[in-house]
Short mmCIF file of C-alpha atoms and ligand atoms in Angstrom, two decimals:
data_model
loop_
_atom_site.label_atom_id
_atom_site.label_comp_id
_atom_site.label_asym_id
_atom_site.label_seq_id
_atom_site.Cartn_x
_atom_site.Cartn_y
_atom_site.Cartn_z
CA MET A 1 0.00 0.00 0.00
CA LYS A 2 1.31 3.44 -0.96
CA LYS A 3 1.08 5.89 1.94
CA LEU A 4 1.67 9.62 2.14
CA LEU A 5 1.69 11.58 5.39
CA ILE A 6 1.48 15.35 5.27
CA LYS A 7 2.48 16.71 8.64
CA ASN A 8 3.08 20.08 10.24
CA ILE A 9 0.11 21.72 8.50
CA GLY A 10 -0.35 25.18 10.07
CA ILE A 11 -3.97 25.40 8.96
CA LEU A 12 -5.98 22.83 7.05
CA ALA A 13 -8.85 24.74 5.40
CA THR A 14 -11.61 22.71 3.79
CA PRO A 15 -15.34 22.72 3.21
CA LEU A 16 -17.05 19.49 4.17
CA GLY A 17 -19.47 17.14 2.46
CA SER A 18 -20.30 15.90 -0.99
CA SER A 19 -22.86 18.38 -2.24
CA ALA A 20 -22.85 22.05 -3.19
CA ARG A 21 -23.24 24.61 -0.41
CA GLY A 22 -25.32 27.75 -0.97
CA GLY A 23 -26.35 30.72 1.15
CA GLU A 24 -24.60 31.02 4.50
CA ALA A 25 -23.38 27.44 4.32
CA GLN A 26 -21.07 28.47 1.47
CA GLY A 27 -18.82 30.07 4.09
CA ALA A 28 -18.77 27.07 6.43
CA VAL A 29 -15.15 26.07 6.01
CA GLN A 30 -13.45 23.93 8.63
CA MET A 31 -10.12 25.33 9.80
CA THR A 32 -7.94 22.85 11.67
CA LYS A 33 -4.74 24.12 13.25
CA ASN A 34 -1.66 21.93 13.57
CA ALA A 35 -3.14 19.25 11.37
CA TRP A 36 -1.98 16.18 9.45
CA VAL A 37 -3.39 14.13 6.60
CA LEU A 38 -2.69 10.49 5.83
CA ALA A 39 -3.37 9.19 2.32
CA GLU A 40 -3.42 5.53 1.35
CA ASP A 41 -3.45 4.40 -2.25
CA GLY A 42 -4.47 7.83 -3.49
CA VAL A 43 -7.38 8.23 -1.08
CA ILE A 44 -7.55 10.23 2.15
CA ALA A 45 -7.51 7.71 4.99
CA GLN A 46 -7.28 9.92 8.08
CA VAL A 47 -7.23 13.59 8.98
CA GLY A 48 -6.12 14.67 12.43
CA GLU A 49 -4.85 17.34 14.77
CA GLY A 50 -1.69 17.40 16.88
CA THR A 51 0.89 14.64 16.77
CA PRO A 52 0.66 12.62 13.56
CA PRO A 53 0.56 8.82 13.68
CA ALA A 54 3.84 6.94 13.35
CA ALA A 55 3.73 5.80 9.74
CA ALA A 56 7.14 4.28 9.13
CA ASP A 57 6.14 3.00 5.71
CA ALA A 58 4.77 6.34 4.50
CA GLN A 59 6.36 9.03 2.38
CA VAL A 60 6.38 12.11 4.63
CA LEU A 61 5.85 15.68 3.48
CA ASP A 62 6.39 18.54 5.91
CA ALA A 63 4.02 21.43 5.17
CA GLY A 64 6.28 23.73 7.18
CA GLY A 65 3.46 25.21 9.25
CA ASN A 66 1.69 26.49 6.12
CA LEU A 67 -1.82 26.40 4.72
CA VAL A 68 -3.19 23.24 3.06
CA THR A 69 -6.45 23.14 1.08
CA PRO A 70 -8.22 20.68 -1.18
CA GLY A 71 -6.90 20.60 -4.73
CA LEU A 72 -8.70 23.33 -6.66
CA VAL A 73 -11.37 22.50 -9.22
CA ASP A 74 -11.67 24.58 -12.40
CA ALA A 75 -15.25 23.87 -13.45
CA HIS A 76 -15.25 25.74 -16.76
CA THR A 77 -12.56 25.69 -19.44
CA HIS A 78 -12.50 25.69 -23.23
CA LEU A 79 -9.30 23.68 -23.17
CA ILE A 80 -9.14 22.42 -26.74
CA PHE A 81 -8.47 24.92 -29.52
CA GLY A 82 -6.05 25.75 -32.30
CA GLY A 83 -4.21 29.09 -32.45
CA TRP A 84 -4.66 32.14 -30.26
CA ARG A 85 -6.32 35.50 -30.91
CA GLN A 86 -3.85 38.16 -29.83
CA ASN A 87 -4.86 40.18 -32.91
CA GLU A 88 -8.20 40.91 -31.22
CA LEU A 89 -6.56 42.95 -28.50
CA GLY A 90 -5.91 45.82 -30.93
CA LEU A 91 -9.49 45.62 -32.22
CA LYS A 92 -10.79 45.87 -28.67
CA LEU A 93 -8.55 48.82 -27.95
CA HIS A 94 -10.12 50.49 -30.96
CA GLY A 95 -13.54 50.04 -29.42
CA LYS A 96 -14.85 46.89 -31.12
CA SER A 97 -17.13 44.83 -28.89
CA TYR A 98 -16.93 41.05 -28.36
CA LEU A 99 -20.01 40.46 -30.52
CA GLU A 100 -18.82 42.88 -33.22
CA ILE A 101 -15.53 41.01 -33.51
CA GLN A 102 -17.44 37.71 -33.61
CA ASN A 103 -19.87 38.94 -36.28
CA ALA A 104 -16.94 40.12 -38.42
CA GLY A 105 -15.57 36.55 -38.59
CA GLY A 106 -13.20 36.87 -35.64
CA GLY A 107 -13.96 35.34 -32.28
CA ILE A 108 -15.15 31.75 -32.01
CA GLN A 109 -15.30 31.34 -35.81
CA SER A 110 -11.63 32.19 -36.30
CA THR A 111 -10.62 29.77 -33.54
CA THR A 112 -12.88 27.18 -35.19
CA ASN A 113 -10.98 27.60 -38.47
CA ALA A 114 -7.67 27.07 -36.66
CA THR A 115 -9.00 24.10 -34.67
CA ARG A 116 -10.29 22.35 -37.77
CA LEU A 117 -6.82 22.63 -39.32
CA ALA A 118 -5.04 21.28 -36.23
CA SER A 119 -4.21 17.60 -35.87
CA VAL A 120 -5.09 15.52 -32.83
CA GLU A 121 -1.40 15.54 -31.87
CA GLU A 122 -1.12 19.32 -32.12
CA LEU A 123 -4.24 19.87 -30.06
CA ALA A 124 -3.10 17.34 -27.46
CA ARG A 125 0.37 18.87 -27.12
CA LYS A 126 -1.06 22.31 -26.62
CA ALA A 127 -3.73 21.20 -24.14
CA GLU A 128 -1.21 19.16 -22.19
CA ARG A 129 0.92 22.23 -21.63
CA ALA A 130 -2.17 24.09 -20.48
CA LEU A 131 -3.00 21.30 -18.02
CA ASP A 132 0.56 21.37 -16.66
CA GLU A 133 0.27 25.10 -16.12
CA MET A 134 -3.14 24.81 -14.47
CA MET A 135 -1.80 22.20 -12.10
CA SER A 136 1.17 24.38 -11.22
CA PHE A 137 -1.40 26.96 -10.02
CA GLY A 138 -3.19 24.42 -7.82
CA THR A 139 -5.91 23.02 -10.08
CA THR A 140 -6.15 19.24 -9.74
CA THR A 141 -9.50 18.63 -11.48
CA CYS A 142 -11.06 20.50 -14.37
CA GLU A 143 -13.84 20.52 -16.87
CA ALA A 144 -13.00 20.81 -20.58
CA LYS A 145 -15.33 21.66 -23.44
CA SER A 146 -15.29 20.97 -27.13
CA GLY A 147 -16.91 23.74 -29.15
CA TYR A 148 -14.32 24.95 -31.62
CA GLY A 149 -14.92 22.13 -34.10
CA LEU A 150 -18.57 22.88 -34.93
CA ALA A 151 -18.68 19.86 -37.26
CA ALA A 152 -19.14 16.25 -36.14
CA GLU A 153 -15.62 15.22 -37.12
CA HIS A 154 -13.95 18.10 -35.35
CA GLU A 155 -16.13 18.09 -32.24
CA LEU A 156 -15.35 14.40 -31.80
CA LYS A 157 -11.65 15.08 -32.45
CA ALA A 158 -11.64 17.57 -29.55
CA LEU A 159 -13.51 15.17 -27.25
CA GLN A 160 -11.06 12.39 -28.11
CA VAL A 161 -8.17 14.64 -27.15
CA ILE A 162 -9.90 15.33 -23.81
CA ARG A 163 -10.51 11.62 -23.20
CA ASP A 164 -6.86 10.74 -23.99
CA LEU A 165 -5.55 13.51 -21.75
CA ASP A 166 -7.84 12.43 -18.94
CA ARG A 167 -6.28 8.99 -19.19
CA ARG A 168 -2.65 9.98 -19.35
CA HIS A 169 -2.37 13.33 -17.52
CA PRO A 170 -2.61 13.50 -13.70
CA MET A 171 -5.47 16.03 -14.02
CA ASP A 172 -8.98 14.57 -13.74
CA ILE A 173 -10.99 16.02 -16.61
CA ALA A 174 -14.78 16.11 -17.02
CA ALA A 175 -15.71 16.40 -20.69
CA THR A 176 -18.43 18.67 -22.05
CA PHE A 177 -19.79 18.55 -25.59
CA MET A 178 -20.39 22.10 -26.84
CA GLY A 179 -21.23 21.70 -30.51
CA ALA A 180 -23.65 24.59 -29.95
CA HIS A 181 -20.99 27.19 -29.26
CA LEU A 182 -21.77 29.14 -32.46
CA VAL A 183 -23.59 28.54 -35.72
CA PRO A 184 -20.56 28.06 -37.99
CA ALA A 185 -20.11 30.27 -41.08
CA GLU A 186 -21.20 27.58 -43.57
CA TYR A 187 -24.57 27.30 -41.81
CA LYS A 188 -25.16 31.03 -41.29
CA GLU A 189 -28.17 31.09 -43.59
CA ARG A 190 -29.36 27.63 -42.51
CA ARG A 191 -29.24 27.73 -38.72
CA GLU A 192 -32.15 25.32 -38.32
CA GLU A 193 -30.10 22.72 -40.19
CA TYR A 194 -27.19 23.27 -37.82
CA VAL A 195 -29.40 22.80 -34.74
CA ARG A 196 -30.65 19.58 -36.30
CA LEU A 197 -27.09 18.49 -37.02
CA VAL A 198 -26.18 18.99 -33.36
CA CYS A 199 -29.27 17.13 -32.12
CA GLU A 200 -29.54 14.36 -34.66
CA GLU A 201 -25.99 13.71 -35.78
CA MET A 202 -23.46 14.95 -33.26
CA LEU A 203 -25.25 13.96 -30.05
CA PRO A 204 -25.82 10.33 -31.12
CA LEU A 205 -22.12 10.03 -32.01
CA VAL A 206 -21.07 11.57 -28.70
CA ARG A 207 -23.32 9.06 -26.93
CA GLU A 208 -22.08 6.14 -29.01
CA GLN A 209 -18.48 6.90 -28.11
CA GLY A 210 -19.34 7.60 -24.45
CA ILE A 211 -17.04 10.55 -24.71
CA ALA A 212 -18.76 13.37 -22.79
CA LYS A 213 -20.69 13.82 -19.57
CA PHE A 214 -22.25 17.24 -20.19
CA CYS A 215 -23.88 19.16 -23.02
CA ASP A 216 -23.38 22.93 -23.03
CA VAL A 217 -24.93 25.67 -25.22
CA PHE A 218 -23.95 29.32 -25.71
CA CYS A 219 -27.41 30.84 -25.21
CA GLU A 220 -26.92 34.44 -26.25
CA ALA A 221 -28.05 37.11 -28.70
CA ASP A 222 -26.41 36.26 -32.07
CA THR A 223 -25.58 32.67 -31.07
CA PHE A 224 -28.37 30.28 -29.90
CA THR A 225 -31.86 31.41 -28.92
CA VAL A 226 -33.59 30.14 -25.81
CA GLU A 227 -35.78 27.79 -27.85
CA GLU A 228 -32.82 26.39 -29.80
CA SER A 229 -30.89 25.98 -26.55
CA ARG A 230 -33.83 24.16 -24.97
CA ARG A 231 -34.06 21.76 -27.90
CA ILE A 232 -30.34 21.01 -27.79
CA LEU A 233 -30.20 20.52 -24.02
CA GLU A 234 -33.32 18.32 -24.02
CA ALA A 235 -31.84 16.26 -26.86
CA GLY A 236 -28.59 16.02 -24.88
CA LYS A 237 -30.55 14.65 -21.92
CA ARG A 238 -32.08 11.97 -24.14
CA TYR A 239 -28.53 10.94 -25.04
CA GLY A 240 -27.48 10.80 -21.40
CA LEU A 241 -25.73 14.18 -21.19
CA THR A 242 -26.40 16.51 -18.26
CA PRO A 243 -27.20 20.11 -19.30
CA LYS A 244 -24.93 23.08 -18.70
CA ILE A 245 -25.52 26.50 -20.20
CA HIS A 246 -23.62 29.71 -21.00
CA ALA A 247 -26.32 32.17 -19.95
CA ASP A 248 -26.71 35.92 -19.54
CA GLU A 249 -23.10 36.70 -20.43
CA ILE A 250 -23.88 39.73 -22.55
CA GLU A 251 -27.67 40.00 -22.87
CA ALA A 252 -30.35 38.52 -20.63
CA ILE A 253 -32.39 36.62 -23.23
CA GLY A 254 -33.69 33.97 -20.80
CA GLY A 255 -30.79 31.54 -20.49
CA SER A 256 -30.77 31.42 -16.71
CA GLN A 257 -34.53 30.79 -16.57
CA LEU A 258 -33.98 27.95 -19.01
CA ALA A 259 -31.16 26.58 -16.82
CA GLY A 260 -33.56 25.96 -13.95
CA GLU A 261 -36.31 24.65 -16.24
CA VAL A 262 -34.14 21.97 -17.87
CA GLY A 263 -32.46 21.10 -14.55
CA ALA A 264 -28.99 22.21 -15.65
CA ILE A 265 -26.26 21.15 -13.23
CA SER A 266 -24.71 24.60 -13.67
CA ALA A 267 -25.23 27.86 -15.52
CA GLU A 268 -22.15 29.85 -16.47
CA HIS A 269 -21.25 33.58 -16.68
CA LEU A 270 -24.60 35.08 -15.51
CA ILE A 271 -23.19 38.61 -15.65
CA VAL A 272 -26.57 40.17 -16.40
CA CYS A 273 -28.73 37.52 -14.73
CA PRO A 274 -32.19 38.84 -13.75
CA GLN A 275 -33.97 37.88 -10.52
CA GLU A 276 -36.29 35.48 -12.44
CA GLY A 277 -33.21 33.61 -13.59
CA ILE A 278 -31.83 33.40 -10.07
CA ASP A 279 -35.19 32.11 -8.81
CA SER A 280 -35.41 29.54 -11.58
CA MET A 281 -31.91 28.29 -10.79
CA ALA A 282 -32.74 28.07 -7.08
CA LYS A 283 -35.77 25.96 -7.94
CA GLY A 284 -33.91 23.77 -10.42
CA GLY A 285 -30.94 23.10 -8.12
CA THR A 286 -28.51 24.73 -10.57
CA VAL A 287 -25.05 25.87 -9.43
CA ALA A 288 -24.07 29.40 -10.52
CA CYS A 289 -20.64 29.03 -12.09
CA LEU A 290 -19.23 32.56 -12.14
CA LEU A 291 -16.24 33.60 -14.24
CA PRO A 292 -14.81 36.81 -12.82
CA ALA A 293 -11.61 36.75 -14.89
CA THR A 294 -13.78 36.91 -18.01
CA SER A 295 -15.63 39.96 -16.70
CA PHE A 296 -12.27 41.54 -16.01
CA TYR A 297 -10.89 40.66 -19.43
CA LEU A 298 -13.99 41.84 -21.31
CA GLY A 299 -14.21 45.01 -19.25
CA ALA A 300 -17.74 43.89 -18.41
CA ASP A 301 -19.72 44.02 -15.19
CA PHE A 302 -19.33 41.34 -12.55
CA ALA A 303 -22.11 38.83 -11.99
CA PRO A 304 -24.46 39.55 -9.04
CA ALA A 305 -22.78 36.95 -6.85
CA LYS A 306 -24.36 38.11 -3.60
CA GLN A 307 -27.84 37.84 -5.07
CA PHE A 308 -27.25 34.19 -5.89
CA GLN A 309 -26.06 33.67 -2.36
CA GLN A 310 -29.10 35.42 -0.91
CA ALA A 311 -31.32 33.10 -2.94
CA GLY A 312 -29.43 30.08 -1.60
CA VAL A 313 -27.92 29.25 -5.00
CA PRO A 314 -24.46 27.68 -4.55
CA VAL A 315 -21.75 29.71 -6.28
CA ALA A 316 -18.76 28.13 -8.02
CA MET A 317 -15.98 30.18 -9.62
CA ALA A 318 -13.80 29.14 -12.54
CA THR A 319 -11.33 30.53 -15.09
CA ASP A 320 -13.28 30.07 -18.39
CA PHE A 321 -9.86 29.54 -20.01
CA ASN A 322 -10.34 30.20 -23.76
CA PRO A 323 -8.50 32.07 -26.54
CA GLY A 324 -10.96 34.98 -26.71
CA SER A 325 -12.66 36.26 -23.61
CA CYS A 326 -10.25 34.85 -21.02
CA PRO A 327 -6.82 33.48 -22.02
CA CYS A 328 -6.00 32.74 -18.38
CA LEU A 329 -5.15 29.43 -16.70
CA ASN A 330 -4.51 30.79 -13.24
CA ILE A 331 -7.35 30.07 -10.83
CA GLN A 332 -5.57 32.09 -8.14
CA LEU A 333 -6.59 35.23 -10.05
CA VAL A 334 -10.18 34.00 -9.84
CA ILE A 335 -9.75 33.71 -6.06
CA ASN A 336 -8.56 37.33 -5.85
CA LEU A 337 -11.44 38.59 -7.99
CA GLY A 338 -13.95 36.47 -6.09
CA CYS A 339 -13.13 38.43 -2.96
CA LEU A 340 -12.54 41.85 -4.45
CA LYS A 341 -15.31 41.96 -7.04
CA TYR A 342 -17.98 39.58 -5.71
CA ARG A 343 -17.25 40.60 -2.12
CA PHE A 344 -17.19 36.97 -1.03
CA THR A 345 -15.19 36.07 2.06
CA PRO A 346 -12.07 33.90 1.67
CA GLU A 347 -14.06 30.96 3.07
CA GLU A 348 -16.89 31.45 0.56
CA VAL A 349 -14.40 31.74 -2.28
CA LEU A 350 -12.59 28.58 -1.18
CA THR A 351 -15.88 26.67 -1.34
CA ALA A 352 -16.49 28.21 -4.78
CA VAL A 353 -13.26 26.80 -6.22
CA THR A 354 -13.40 23.42 -4.46
CA LEU A 355 -16.64 21.78 -3.27
CA ASN A 356 -19.11 23.84 -5.32
CA ALA A 357 -16.93 23.62 -8.43
CA ALA A 358 -16.74 19.85 -7.95
CA ALA A 359 -20.55 19.76 -7.65
CA ALA A 360 -20.85 21.80 -10.86
CA ILE A 361 -19.12 18.95 -12.70
CA GLY A 362 -20.78 16.10 -10.83
CA MET A 363 -17.66 15.10 -8.91
CA ALA A 364 -18.37 16.27 -5.37
CA ASP A 365 -18.48 12.72 -4.06
CA LYS A 366 -14.85 12.27 -5.09
CA VAL A 367 -13.02 15.62 -4.90
CA GLY A 368 -13.41 19.13 -3.48
CA THR A 369 -12.84 18.53 0.24
CA VAL A 370 -10.18 17.01 2.49
CA GLU A 371 -12.07 14.21 4.25
CA PRO A 372 -11.56 10.47 4.65
CA GLY A 373 -12.79 8.66 1.55
CA LYS A 374 -12.17 11.52 -0.85
CA GLN A 375 -9.41 11.40 -3.41
CA ALA A 376 -6.13 12.67 -1.95
CA ASP A 377 -5.88 15.85 -4.03
CA LEU A 378 -4.36 18.68 -1.99
CA VAL A 379 -2.46 21.92 -2.32
CA LEU A 380 0.35 22.84 0.07
CA TRP A 381 0.61 26.63 -0.10
CA ASP A 382 3.41 29.04 0.47
CA ALA A 383 1.01 30.92 2.71
CA PRO A 384 0.29 30.96 6.43
CA ASP A 385 -3.50 31.12 6.09
CA LEU A 386 -6.44 31.37 3.71
CA ASP A 387 -6.64 35.18 3.87
CA TYR A 388 -3.11 35.37 2.50
CA ILE A 389 -3.85 33.58 -0.80
CA CYS A 390 -6.88 35.84 -1.35
CA TYR A 391 -4.90 38.95 -0.54
CA ARG A 392 -1.67 38.38 -2.49
CA MET A 393 -1.98 38.82 -6.23
CA GLY A 394 0.04 37.91 -9.31
CA SER A 395 2.41 35.43 -7.69
CA ASN A 396 2.05 31.69 -7.82
CA LEU A 397 1.69 30.78 -4.13
CA VAL A 398 1.59 27.02 -4.64
CA ARG A 399 4.41 25.17 -2.95
CA GLN A 400 3.39 21.59 -3.71
CA VAL A 401 0.46 19.95 -5.46
CA ILE A 402 -0.58 16.44 -4.39
CA LYS A 403 -2.66 14.43 -6.87
CA LYS A 404 -4.13 11.07 -5.87
CA GLY A 405 -1.71 10.86 -2.96
CA SER A 406 1.44 11.65 -4.98
CA PRO A 407 3.42 14.87 -5.13
CA VAL A 408 3.22 16.25 -8.69
O1 NIG B 501 -17.16 31.37 -22.25
N1 NIG B 501 -18.96 32.76 -24.31
C1 NIG B 501 -18.71 31.82 -25.03
N2 NIG B 501 -17.58 31.13 -25.04
C2 NIG B 501 -16.38 31.56 -24.42
C3 NIG B 501 -15.60 32.47 -25.29
C4 NIG B 501 -15.21 31.84 -26.52
C5 NIG B 501 -14.29 32.63 -27.36
O2 NIG B 501 -14.31 33.88 -27.36
O3 NIG B 501 -13.52 31.96 -28.06
C6 NIG B 501 -16.68 32.13 -23.05
O4 NIG B 501 -16.44 33.31 -22.77
FE1 FE B 502 -17.09 29.65 -21.50
#
């Protein structure tokens, strides 16, 4: 049996349980001083306070009196894409909006062109580097979407890359099919045909290959309407995929209401989410997955995080890593913004990037807290306490990442 003992933990900060925490409970983080954690075969076996057990056969890591938390969970990334879009920075500086750039053939369409040209090997190499970087910042589990293929062949290519990386990279990856990220240029005048292609051709293939867990739609003005999104998410359900939805990022066209109605596991962005959307999500048991680094990067408003909390909706926070609206892999920046822009406490933010994020990708029974029975995914920080990692900005404060009981 492979054992790992982490001793001399100054503070072990972790939420508890295996389901999302909303309202006041979001801030209920257990802080244990002078703690230790024993992992056996990749799983947390014991957590204690004071003198650690004598474990002669264990590898021992000394946390040096520092903070330890669960491994962080990045519940929203567009990991697989060809090229980058640095050319759009100049356009933005000249006043072009996100949707203007998209409608002029930039944005998602230009990344789609590059992704279609990229080979499986190229996409895998690039995504692997991104995963390495994410892990260096403390992320031990993530979600990854397709959505830059927008044709059966290329959507499946992206999902295959995700599946292969999940198998060979230490990161656990939950795969999301997002064939409805944009109506691609060749279907511009035939959008109904594209919606049918997603529902009747792509989804059956995704199901057949058992290659995704979630189905996501970009429900937005100029992308997919509420009715199209509903059709796609309902079709996804029939093929065994749990709904997720990009809603209310730019215009409130009804995406968050739809999230609750279709029982989406999470709704993402929600920058301009109206109260009806919040209420619908509360009723539907949907996690609000907020993406503050995207708001920052777009120069947009920040989602009404406190209103979700007041309604008891659990809040998760994630990077939204993608080549357009948020080319950022560092979830520590999300932690900073979660406090400074959403006004969440460090405890509430920790829950947002661990337990609630795990719940947003259906993995809260396995990751997101430090408790016996959970996977031994932990971060040893170069920080004395939780406040410190929320307060410092721009440095990588990770000292050691532990994945399935092994130092990475
Ligand atoms: O979550 N909003 C839709 N999709 C991404 C951006 C995609 C892109 O610009 O390439 C997002 O922000
Ligand atoms: Fe996104």
